[in-house]
PDB file of C-alpha atoms in Angstrom:
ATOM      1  CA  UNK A   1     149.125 237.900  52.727  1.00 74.00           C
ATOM      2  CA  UNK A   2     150.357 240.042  50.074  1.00 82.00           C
ATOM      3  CA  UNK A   3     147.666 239.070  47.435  1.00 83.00           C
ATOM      4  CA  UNK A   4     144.913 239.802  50.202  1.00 86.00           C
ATOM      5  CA  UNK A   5     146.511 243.336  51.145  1.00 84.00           C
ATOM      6  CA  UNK A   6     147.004 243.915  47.395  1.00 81.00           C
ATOM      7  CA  UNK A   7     143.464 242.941  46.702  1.00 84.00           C
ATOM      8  CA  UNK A   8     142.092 245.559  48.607  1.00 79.00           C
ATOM      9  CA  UNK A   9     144.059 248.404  46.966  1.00 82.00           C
ATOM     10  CA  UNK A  10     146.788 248.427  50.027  1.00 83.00           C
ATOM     11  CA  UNK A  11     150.644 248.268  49.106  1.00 83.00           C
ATOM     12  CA  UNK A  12     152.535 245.230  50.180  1.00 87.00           C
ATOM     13  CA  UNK A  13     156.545 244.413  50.155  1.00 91.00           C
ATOM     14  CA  UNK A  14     157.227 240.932  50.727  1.00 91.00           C
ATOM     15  CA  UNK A  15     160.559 240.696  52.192  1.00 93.00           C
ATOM     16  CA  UNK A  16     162.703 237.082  52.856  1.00 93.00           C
ATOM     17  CA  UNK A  17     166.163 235.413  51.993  1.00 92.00           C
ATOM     18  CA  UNK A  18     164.445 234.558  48.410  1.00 90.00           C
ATOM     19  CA  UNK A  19     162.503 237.829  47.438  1.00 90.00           C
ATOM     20  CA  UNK A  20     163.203 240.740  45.629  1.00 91.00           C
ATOM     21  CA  UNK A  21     163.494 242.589  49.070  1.00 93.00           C
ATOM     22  CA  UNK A  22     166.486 240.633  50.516  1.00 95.00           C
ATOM     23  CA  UNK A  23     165.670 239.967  54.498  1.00 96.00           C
ATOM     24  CA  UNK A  24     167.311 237.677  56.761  1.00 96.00           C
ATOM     25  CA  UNK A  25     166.542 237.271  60.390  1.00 97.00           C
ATOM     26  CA  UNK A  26     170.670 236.606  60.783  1.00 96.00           C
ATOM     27  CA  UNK A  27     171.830 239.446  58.764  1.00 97.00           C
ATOM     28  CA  UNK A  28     170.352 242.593  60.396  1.00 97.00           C
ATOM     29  CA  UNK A  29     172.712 244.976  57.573  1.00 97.00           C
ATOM     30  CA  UNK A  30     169.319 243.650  55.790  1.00 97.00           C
ATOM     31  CA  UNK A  31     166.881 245.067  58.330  1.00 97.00           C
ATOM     32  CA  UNK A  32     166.985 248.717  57.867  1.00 97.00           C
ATOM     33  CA  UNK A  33     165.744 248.776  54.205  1.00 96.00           C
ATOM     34  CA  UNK A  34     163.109 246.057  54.378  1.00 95.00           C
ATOM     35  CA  UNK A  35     161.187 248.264  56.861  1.00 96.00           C
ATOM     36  CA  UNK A  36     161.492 251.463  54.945  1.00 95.00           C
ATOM     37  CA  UNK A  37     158.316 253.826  54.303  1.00 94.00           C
ATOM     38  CA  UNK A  38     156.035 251.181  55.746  1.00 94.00           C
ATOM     39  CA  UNK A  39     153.147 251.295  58.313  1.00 94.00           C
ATOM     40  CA  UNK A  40     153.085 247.931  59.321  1.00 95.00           C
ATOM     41  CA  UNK A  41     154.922 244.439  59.396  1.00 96.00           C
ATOM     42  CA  UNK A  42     153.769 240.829  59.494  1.00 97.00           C
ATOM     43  CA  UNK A  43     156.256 239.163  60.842  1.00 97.00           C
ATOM     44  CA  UNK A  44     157.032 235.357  60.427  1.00 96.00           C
ATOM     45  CA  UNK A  45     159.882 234.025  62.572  1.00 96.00           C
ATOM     46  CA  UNK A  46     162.802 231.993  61.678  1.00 95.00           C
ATOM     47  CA  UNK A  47     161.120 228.693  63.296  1.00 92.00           C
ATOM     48  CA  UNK A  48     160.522 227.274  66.291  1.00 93.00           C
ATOM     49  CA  UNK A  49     164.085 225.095  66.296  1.00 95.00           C
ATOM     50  CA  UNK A  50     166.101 228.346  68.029  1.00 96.00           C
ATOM     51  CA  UNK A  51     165.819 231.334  70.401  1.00 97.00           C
ATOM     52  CA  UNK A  52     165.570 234.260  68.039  1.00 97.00           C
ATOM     53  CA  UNK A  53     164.038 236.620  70.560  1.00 98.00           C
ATOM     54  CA  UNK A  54     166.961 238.653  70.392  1.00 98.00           C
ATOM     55  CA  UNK A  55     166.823 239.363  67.257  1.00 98.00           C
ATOM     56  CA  UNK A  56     163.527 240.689  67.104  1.00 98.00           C
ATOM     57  CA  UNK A  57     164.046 242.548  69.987  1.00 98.00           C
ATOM     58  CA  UNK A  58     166.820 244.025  67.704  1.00 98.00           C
ATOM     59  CA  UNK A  59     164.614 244.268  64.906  1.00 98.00           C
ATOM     60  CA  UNK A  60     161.742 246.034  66.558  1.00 98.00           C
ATOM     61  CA  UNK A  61     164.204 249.067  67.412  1.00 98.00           C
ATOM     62  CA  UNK A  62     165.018 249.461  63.883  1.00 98.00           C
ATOM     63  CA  UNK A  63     161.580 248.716  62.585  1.00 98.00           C
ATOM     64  CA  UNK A  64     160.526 251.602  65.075  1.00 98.00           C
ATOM     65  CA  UNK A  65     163.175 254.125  64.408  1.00 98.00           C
ATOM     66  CA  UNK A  66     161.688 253.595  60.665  1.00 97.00           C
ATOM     67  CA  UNK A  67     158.214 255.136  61.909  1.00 97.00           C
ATOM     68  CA  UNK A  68     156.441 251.753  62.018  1.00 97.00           C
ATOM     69  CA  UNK A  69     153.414 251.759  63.702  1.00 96.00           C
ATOM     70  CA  UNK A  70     152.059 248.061  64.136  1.00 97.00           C
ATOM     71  CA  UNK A  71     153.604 244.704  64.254  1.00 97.00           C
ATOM     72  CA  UNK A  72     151.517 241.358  63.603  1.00 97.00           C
ATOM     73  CA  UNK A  73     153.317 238.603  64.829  1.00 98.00           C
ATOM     74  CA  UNK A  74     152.420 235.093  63.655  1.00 98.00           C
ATOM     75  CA  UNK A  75     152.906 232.933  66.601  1.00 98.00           C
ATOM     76  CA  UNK A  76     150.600 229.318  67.509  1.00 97.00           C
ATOM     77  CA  UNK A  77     147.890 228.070  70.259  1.00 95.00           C
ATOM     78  CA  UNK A  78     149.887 225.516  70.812  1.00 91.00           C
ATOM     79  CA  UNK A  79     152.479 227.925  72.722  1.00 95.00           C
ATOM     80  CA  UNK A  80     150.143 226.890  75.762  1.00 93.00           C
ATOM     81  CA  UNK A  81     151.500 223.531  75.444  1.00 97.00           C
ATOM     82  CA  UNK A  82     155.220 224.703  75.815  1.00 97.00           C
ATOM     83  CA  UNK A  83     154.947 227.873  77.925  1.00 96.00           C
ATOM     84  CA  UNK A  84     158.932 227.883  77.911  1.00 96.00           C
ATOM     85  CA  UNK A  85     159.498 227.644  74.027  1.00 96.00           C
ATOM     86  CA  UNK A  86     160.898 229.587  71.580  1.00 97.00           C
ATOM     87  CA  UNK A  87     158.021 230.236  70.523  1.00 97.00           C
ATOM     88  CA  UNK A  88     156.636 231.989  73.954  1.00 97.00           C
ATOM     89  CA  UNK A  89     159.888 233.809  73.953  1.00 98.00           C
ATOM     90  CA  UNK A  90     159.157 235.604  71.037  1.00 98.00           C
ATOM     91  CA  UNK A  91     156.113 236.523  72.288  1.00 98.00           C
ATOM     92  CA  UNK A  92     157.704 238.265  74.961  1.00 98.00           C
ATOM     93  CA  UNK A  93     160.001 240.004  72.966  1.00 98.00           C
ATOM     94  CA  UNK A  94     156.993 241.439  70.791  1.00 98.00           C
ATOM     95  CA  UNK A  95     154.901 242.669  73.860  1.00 98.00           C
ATOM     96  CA  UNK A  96     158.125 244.215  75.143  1.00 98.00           C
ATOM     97  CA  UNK A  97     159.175 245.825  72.429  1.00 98.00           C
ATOM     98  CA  UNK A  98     158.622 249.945  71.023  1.00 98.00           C
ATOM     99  CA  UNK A  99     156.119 248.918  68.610  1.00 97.00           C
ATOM    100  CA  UNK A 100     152.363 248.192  69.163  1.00 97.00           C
ATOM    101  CA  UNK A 101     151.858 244.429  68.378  1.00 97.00           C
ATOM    102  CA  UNK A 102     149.053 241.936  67.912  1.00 98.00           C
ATOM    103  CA  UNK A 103     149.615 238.240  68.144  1.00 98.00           C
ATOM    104  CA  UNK A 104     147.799 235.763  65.707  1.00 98.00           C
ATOM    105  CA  UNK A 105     147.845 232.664  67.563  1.00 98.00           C
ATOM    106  CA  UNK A 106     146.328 229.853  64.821  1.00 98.00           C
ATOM    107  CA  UNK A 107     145.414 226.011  64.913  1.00 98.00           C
ATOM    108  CA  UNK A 108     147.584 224.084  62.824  1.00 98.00           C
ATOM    109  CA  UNK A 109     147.418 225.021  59.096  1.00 98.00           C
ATOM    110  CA  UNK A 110     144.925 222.754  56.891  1.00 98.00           C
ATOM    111  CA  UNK A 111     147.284 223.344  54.541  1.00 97.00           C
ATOM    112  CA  UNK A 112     149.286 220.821  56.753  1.00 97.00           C
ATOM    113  CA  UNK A 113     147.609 218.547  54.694  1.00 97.00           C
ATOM    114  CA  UNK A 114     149.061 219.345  51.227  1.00 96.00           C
ATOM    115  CA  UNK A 115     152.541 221.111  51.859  1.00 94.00           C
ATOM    116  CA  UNK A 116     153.866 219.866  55.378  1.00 91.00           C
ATOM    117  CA  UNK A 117     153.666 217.502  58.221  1.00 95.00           C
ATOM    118  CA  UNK A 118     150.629 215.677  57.570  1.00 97.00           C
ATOM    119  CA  UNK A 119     150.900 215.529  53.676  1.00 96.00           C
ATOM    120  CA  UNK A 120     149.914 211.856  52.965  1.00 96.00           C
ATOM    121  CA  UNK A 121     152.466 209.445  51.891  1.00 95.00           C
ATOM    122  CA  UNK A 122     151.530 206.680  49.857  1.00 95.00           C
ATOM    123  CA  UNK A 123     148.270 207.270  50.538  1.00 95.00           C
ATOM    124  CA  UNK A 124     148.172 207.592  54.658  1.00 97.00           C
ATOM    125  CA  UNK A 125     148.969 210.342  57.300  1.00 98.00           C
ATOM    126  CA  UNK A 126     151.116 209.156  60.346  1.00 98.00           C
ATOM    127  CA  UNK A 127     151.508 211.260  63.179  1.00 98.00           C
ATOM    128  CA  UNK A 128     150.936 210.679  67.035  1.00 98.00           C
ATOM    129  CA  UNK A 129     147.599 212.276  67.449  1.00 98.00           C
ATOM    130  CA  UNK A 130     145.108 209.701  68.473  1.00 98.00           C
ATOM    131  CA  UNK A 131     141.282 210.110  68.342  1.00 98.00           C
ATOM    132  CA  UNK A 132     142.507 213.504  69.130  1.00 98.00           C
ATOM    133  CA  UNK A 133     140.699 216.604  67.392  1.00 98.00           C
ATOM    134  CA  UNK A 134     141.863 219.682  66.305  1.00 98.00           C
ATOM    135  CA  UNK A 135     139.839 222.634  64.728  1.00 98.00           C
ATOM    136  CA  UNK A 136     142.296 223.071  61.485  1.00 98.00           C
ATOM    137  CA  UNK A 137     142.445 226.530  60.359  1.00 98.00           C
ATOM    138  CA  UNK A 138     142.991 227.462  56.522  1.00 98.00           C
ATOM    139  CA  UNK A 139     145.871 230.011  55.992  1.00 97.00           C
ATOM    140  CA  UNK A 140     143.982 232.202  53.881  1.00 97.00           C
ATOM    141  CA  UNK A 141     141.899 232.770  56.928  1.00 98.00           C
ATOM    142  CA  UNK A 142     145.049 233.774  58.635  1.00 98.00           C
ATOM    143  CA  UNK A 143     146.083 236.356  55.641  1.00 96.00           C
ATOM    144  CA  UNK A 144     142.649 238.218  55.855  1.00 96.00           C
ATOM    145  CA  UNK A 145     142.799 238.493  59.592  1.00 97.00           C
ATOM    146  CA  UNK A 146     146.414 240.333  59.214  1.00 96.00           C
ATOM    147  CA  UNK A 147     145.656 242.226  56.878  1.00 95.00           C
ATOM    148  CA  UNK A 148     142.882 243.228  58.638  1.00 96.00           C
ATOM    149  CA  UNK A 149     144.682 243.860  61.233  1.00 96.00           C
ATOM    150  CA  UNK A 150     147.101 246.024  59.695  1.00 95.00           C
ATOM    151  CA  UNK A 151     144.722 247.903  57.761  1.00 93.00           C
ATOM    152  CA  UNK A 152     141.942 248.865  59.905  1.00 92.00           C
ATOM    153  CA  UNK A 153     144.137 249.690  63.282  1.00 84.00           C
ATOM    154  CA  UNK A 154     142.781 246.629  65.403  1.00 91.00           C
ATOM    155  CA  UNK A 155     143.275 244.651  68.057  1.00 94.00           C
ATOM    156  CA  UNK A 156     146.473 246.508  68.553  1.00 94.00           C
ATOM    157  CA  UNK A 157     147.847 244.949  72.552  1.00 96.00           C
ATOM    158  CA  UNK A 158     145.519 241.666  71.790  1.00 97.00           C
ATOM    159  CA  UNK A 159     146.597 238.233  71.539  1.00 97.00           C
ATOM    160  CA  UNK A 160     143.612 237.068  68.917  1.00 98.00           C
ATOM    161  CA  UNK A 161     143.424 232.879  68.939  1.00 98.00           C
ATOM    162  CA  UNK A 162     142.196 231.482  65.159  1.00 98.00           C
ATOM    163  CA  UNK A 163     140.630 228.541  64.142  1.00 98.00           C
ATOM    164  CA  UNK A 164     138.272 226.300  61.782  1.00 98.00           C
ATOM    165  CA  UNK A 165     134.752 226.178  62.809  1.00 98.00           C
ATOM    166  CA  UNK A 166     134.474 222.446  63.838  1.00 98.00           C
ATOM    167  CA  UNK A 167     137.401 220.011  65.383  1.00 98.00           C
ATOM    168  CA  UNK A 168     137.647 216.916  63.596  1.00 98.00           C
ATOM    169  CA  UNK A 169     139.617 213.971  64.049  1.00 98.00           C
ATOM    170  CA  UNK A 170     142.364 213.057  61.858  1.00 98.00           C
ATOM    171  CA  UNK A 171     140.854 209.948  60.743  1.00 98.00           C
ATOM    172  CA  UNK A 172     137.711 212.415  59.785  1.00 98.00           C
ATOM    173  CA  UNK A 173     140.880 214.243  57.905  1.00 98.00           C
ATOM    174  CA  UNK A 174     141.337 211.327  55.941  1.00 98.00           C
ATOM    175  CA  UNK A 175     137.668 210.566  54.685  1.00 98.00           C
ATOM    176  CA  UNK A 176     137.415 214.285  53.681  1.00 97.00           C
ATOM    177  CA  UNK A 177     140.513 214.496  51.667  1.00 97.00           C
ATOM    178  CA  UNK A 178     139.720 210.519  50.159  1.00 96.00           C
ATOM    179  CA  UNK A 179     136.228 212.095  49.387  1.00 96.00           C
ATOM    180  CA  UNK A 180     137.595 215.221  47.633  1.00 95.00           C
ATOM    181  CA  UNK A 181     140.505 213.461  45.608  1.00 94.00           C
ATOM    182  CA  UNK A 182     138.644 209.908  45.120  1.00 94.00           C
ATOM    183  CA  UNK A 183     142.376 208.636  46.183  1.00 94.00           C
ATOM    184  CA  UNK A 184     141.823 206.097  49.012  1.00 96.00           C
ATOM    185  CA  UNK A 185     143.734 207.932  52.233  1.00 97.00           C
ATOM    186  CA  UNK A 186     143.613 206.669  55.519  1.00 98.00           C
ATOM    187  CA  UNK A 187     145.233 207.569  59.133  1.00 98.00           C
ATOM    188  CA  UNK A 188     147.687 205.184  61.157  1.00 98.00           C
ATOM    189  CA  UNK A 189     148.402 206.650  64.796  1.00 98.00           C
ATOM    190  CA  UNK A 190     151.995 206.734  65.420  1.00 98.00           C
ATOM    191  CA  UNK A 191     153.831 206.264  68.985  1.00 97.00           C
ATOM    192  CA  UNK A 192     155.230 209.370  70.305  1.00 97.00           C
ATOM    193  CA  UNK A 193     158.498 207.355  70.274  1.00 98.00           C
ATOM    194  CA  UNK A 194     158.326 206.431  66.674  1.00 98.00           C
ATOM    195  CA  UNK A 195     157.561 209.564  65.259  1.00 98.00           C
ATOM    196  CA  UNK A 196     160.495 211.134  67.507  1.00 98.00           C
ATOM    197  CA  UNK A 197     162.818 208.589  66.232  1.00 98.00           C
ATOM    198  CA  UNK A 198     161.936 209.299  62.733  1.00 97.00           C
ATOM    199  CA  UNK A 199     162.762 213.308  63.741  1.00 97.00           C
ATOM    200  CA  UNK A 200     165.885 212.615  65.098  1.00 98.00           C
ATOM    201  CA  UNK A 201     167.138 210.281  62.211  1.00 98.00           C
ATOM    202  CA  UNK A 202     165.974 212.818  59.658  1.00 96.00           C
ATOM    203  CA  UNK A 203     168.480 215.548  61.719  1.00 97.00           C
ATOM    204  CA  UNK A 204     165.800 217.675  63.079  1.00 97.00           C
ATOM    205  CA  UNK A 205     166.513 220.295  66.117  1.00 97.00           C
ATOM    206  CA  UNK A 206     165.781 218.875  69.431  1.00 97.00           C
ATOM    207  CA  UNK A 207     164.444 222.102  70.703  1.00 97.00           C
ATOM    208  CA  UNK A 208     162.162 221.670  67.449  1.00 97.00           C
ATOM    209  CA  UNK A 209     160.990 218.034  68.414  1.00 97.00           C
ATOM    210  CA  UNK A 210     160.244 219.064  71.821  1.00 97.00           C
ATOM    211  CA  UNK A 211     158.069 221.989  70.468  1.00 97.00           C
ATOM    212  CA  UNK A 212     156.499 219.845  67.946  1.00 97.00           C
ATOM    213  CA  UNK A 213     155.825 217.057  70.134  1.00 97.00           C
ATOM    214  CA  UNK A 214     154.305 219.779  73.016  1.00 97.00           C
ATOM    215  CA  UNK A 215     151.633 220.188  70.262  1.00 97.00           C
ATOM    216  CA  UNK A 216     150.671 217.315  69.206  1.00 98.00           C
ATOM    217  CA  UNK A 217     150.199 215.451  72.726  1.00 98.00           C
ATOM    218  CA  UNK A 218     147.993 218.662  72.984  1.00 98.00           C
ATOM    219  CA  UNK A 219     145.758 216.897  70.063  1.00 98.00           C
ATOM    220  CA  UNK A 220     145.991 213.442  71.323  1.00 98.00           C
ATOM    221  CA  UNK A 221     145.147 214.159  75.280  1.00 97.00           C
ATOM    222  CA  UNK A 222     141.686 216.733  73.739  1.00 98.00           C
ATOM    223  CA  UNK A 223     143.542 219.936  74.777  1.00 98.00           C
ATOM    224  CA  UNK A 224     143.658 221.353  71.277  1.00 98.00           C
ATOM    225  CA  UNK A 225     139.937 220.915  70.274  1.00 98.00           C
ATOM    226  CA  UNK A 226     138.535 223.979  72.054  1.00 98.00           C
ATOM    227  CA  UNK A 227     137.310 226.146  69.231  1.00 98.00           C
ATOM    228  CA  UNK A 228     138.751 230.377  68.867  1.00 98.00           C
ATOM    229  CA  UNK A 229     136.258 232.913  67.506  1.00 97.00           C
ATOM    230  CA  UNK A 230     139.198 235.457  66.191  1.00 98.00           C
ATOM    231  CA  UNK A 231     138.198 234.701  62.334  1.00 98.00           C
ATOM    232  CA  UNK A 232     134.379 235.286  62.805  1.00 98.00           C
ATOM    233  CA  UNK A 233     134.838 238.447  65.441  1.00 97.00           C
ATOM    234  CA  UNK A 234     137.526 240.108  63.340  1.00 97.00           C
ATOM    235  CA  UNK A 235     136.088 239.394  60.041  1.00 97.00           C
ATOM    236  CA  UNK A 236     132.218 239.233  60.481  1.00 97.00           C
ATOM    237  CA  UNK A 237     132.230 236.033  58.876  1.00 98.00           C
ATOM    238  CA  UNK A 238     132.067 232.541  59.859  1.00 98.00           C
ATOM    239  CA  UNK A 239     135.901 230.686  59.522  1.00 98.00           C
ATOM    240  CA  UNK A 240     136.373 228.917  56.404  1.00 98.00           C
ATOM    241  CA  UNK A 241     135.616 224.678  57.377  1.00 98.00           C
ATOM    242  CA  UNK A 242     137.908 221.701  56.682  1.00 98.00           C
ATOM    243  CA  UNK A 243     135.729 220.738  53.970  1.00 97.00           C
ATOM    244  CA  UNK A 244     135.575 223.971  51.812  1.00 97.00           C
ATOM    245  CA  UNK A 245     138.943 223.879  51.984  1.00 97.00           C
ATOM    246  CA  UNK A 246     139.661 220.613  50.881  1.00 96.00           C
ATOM    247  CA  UNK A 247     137.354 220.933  47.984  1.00 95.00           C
ATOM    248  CA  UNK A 248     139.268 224.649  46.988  1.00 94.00           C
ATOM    249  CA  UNK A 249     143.392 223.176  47.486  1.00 93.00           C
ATOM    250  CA  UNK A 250     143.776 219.293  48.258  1.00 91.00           C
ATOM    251  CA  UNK A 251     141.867 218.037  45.007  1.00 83.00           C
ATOM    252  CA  UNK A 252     144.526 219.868  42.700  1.00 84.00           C
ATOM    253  CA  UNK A 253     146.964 219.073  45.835  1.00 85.00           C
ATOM    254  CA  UNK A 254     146.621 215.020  46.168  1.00 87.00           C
ATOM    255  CA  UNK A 255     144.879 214.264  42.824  1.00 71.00           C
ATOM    256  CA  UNK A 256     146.380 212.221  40.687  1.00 48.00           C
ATOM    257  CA  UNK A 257     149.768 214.617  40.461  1.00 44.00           C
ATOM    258  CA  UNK A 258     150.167 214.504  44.417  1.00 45.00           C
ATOM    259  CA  UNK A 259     151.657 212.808  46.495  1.00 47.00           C
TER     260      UNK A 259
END
């Protein structure tokens, strides 16, 4: 996000627990200055595991006593799946709050792939999908669309869904990313049961399993495979496929040096 605003001659403050710009969600003494002499704020929540509504409620007073004037929240189309989430919460909070708002609502990440849930280990991705198909969005798409956003004074009251350009199956997944690395990959389906045991034994939030688990029953049952123009109307240009992606990240990603 910041190397896209950047890019196009716009200013951009990162601000988190680890950057220069202290910011913590928990710590609102850190809130004031992190939203100083800005226009607008992309705002990434502290996860999915707790109810932190309140706290951007809370934030969105201070961030619009500061003078800001649009707030891109980075939410998920999965919060269809779990209507009474955290993650719908926040939602709320945004559309309540003093400051106009959009709401980026992407497919999983492709980057899932290379840095999170569906990174392949020893070789294979296990998770509880199916033959289900999702349309996996890349997260650079997601950056340009904010920035976008922020920068051109669009979709402000809109809730803008994202994804690839074509759902594939996560078998498909594991061809494309076999194909691209020449390292043999391959998909096991997982019971839900399994891959909840394995959450729970690993310590993981209930209220995140639940959330988690909303989404990818979603995949497996076909009710995540519907495709979302917000990439193509917002940026004129068709969203970047599974394949382009692959061949840009997961080669360096899961080459030899990956996992």
């Amino acid at each position: 996000m910041t190397r896209v605003l950047q890019r196009s001659g716009h200013g951009a403050r990162p601000a988190g627990r680890s950057a220069a710009l202290r910011f913590d969600w928990r710590v609102p003494e850190t809130w004031a200055t992190a939203v100083q002499d800005i226009d607008g704020l992309f705002v990434v929540g502290p996860g999915s595991a707790t109810d932190w509504s309140s706290l951007l409620t809370s934030f969105l007073d201070v961030a619009s006593a500061a003078g800001v004037r649009h707030a891109v929240l980075l939410s998920a189309r999965g919060v269809e799946f779990l209507p009474d989430g955290n993650v719908a919460r926040a939602e709320e909070a945004l559309r309540a709050g003093p400051v106009p708002w959009t709401i980026l609502r992407p497919t999983h990440f492709a980057q899932n792939f290379t840095e999170a849930m569906f990174t392949p280990v020893e070789g294979r991705i296990v998770a509880p999908v199916g033959d289900g198909a999702e349309p996996f969005v890349d997260i650079e798409d997601i950056a340009e669309v904010a920035a976008h956003v922020l920068t051109h004074a669009v979709a402000a009251g809109d809730t803008v869904d994202l994804s690839g350009p074509a759902a594939i199956t996560f078998a498909r997944a594991a061809q494309i990313l076999s194909e691209v690395t020449g390292r043999p990959i391959t998909f096991r389906d997982e019971p839900d049961d399994d891959h909840i045991a394995a959450l729970r034994a690993a310590g993981t939030p209930e209220e995140y399993i639940r959330w988690r688990l909303a989404m990818l029953t979603g995949i497996r049952r076909g009710a995540d495979a519907y495709l979302s123009d917000g990439v193509s109307r917002l940026l004129g240009r068709p969203a970047t496929g599974f394949s382009t992606w692959a061949r840009r990240e997961a080669r360096e990603a899961l080459g030899a040096g990956g996992r």
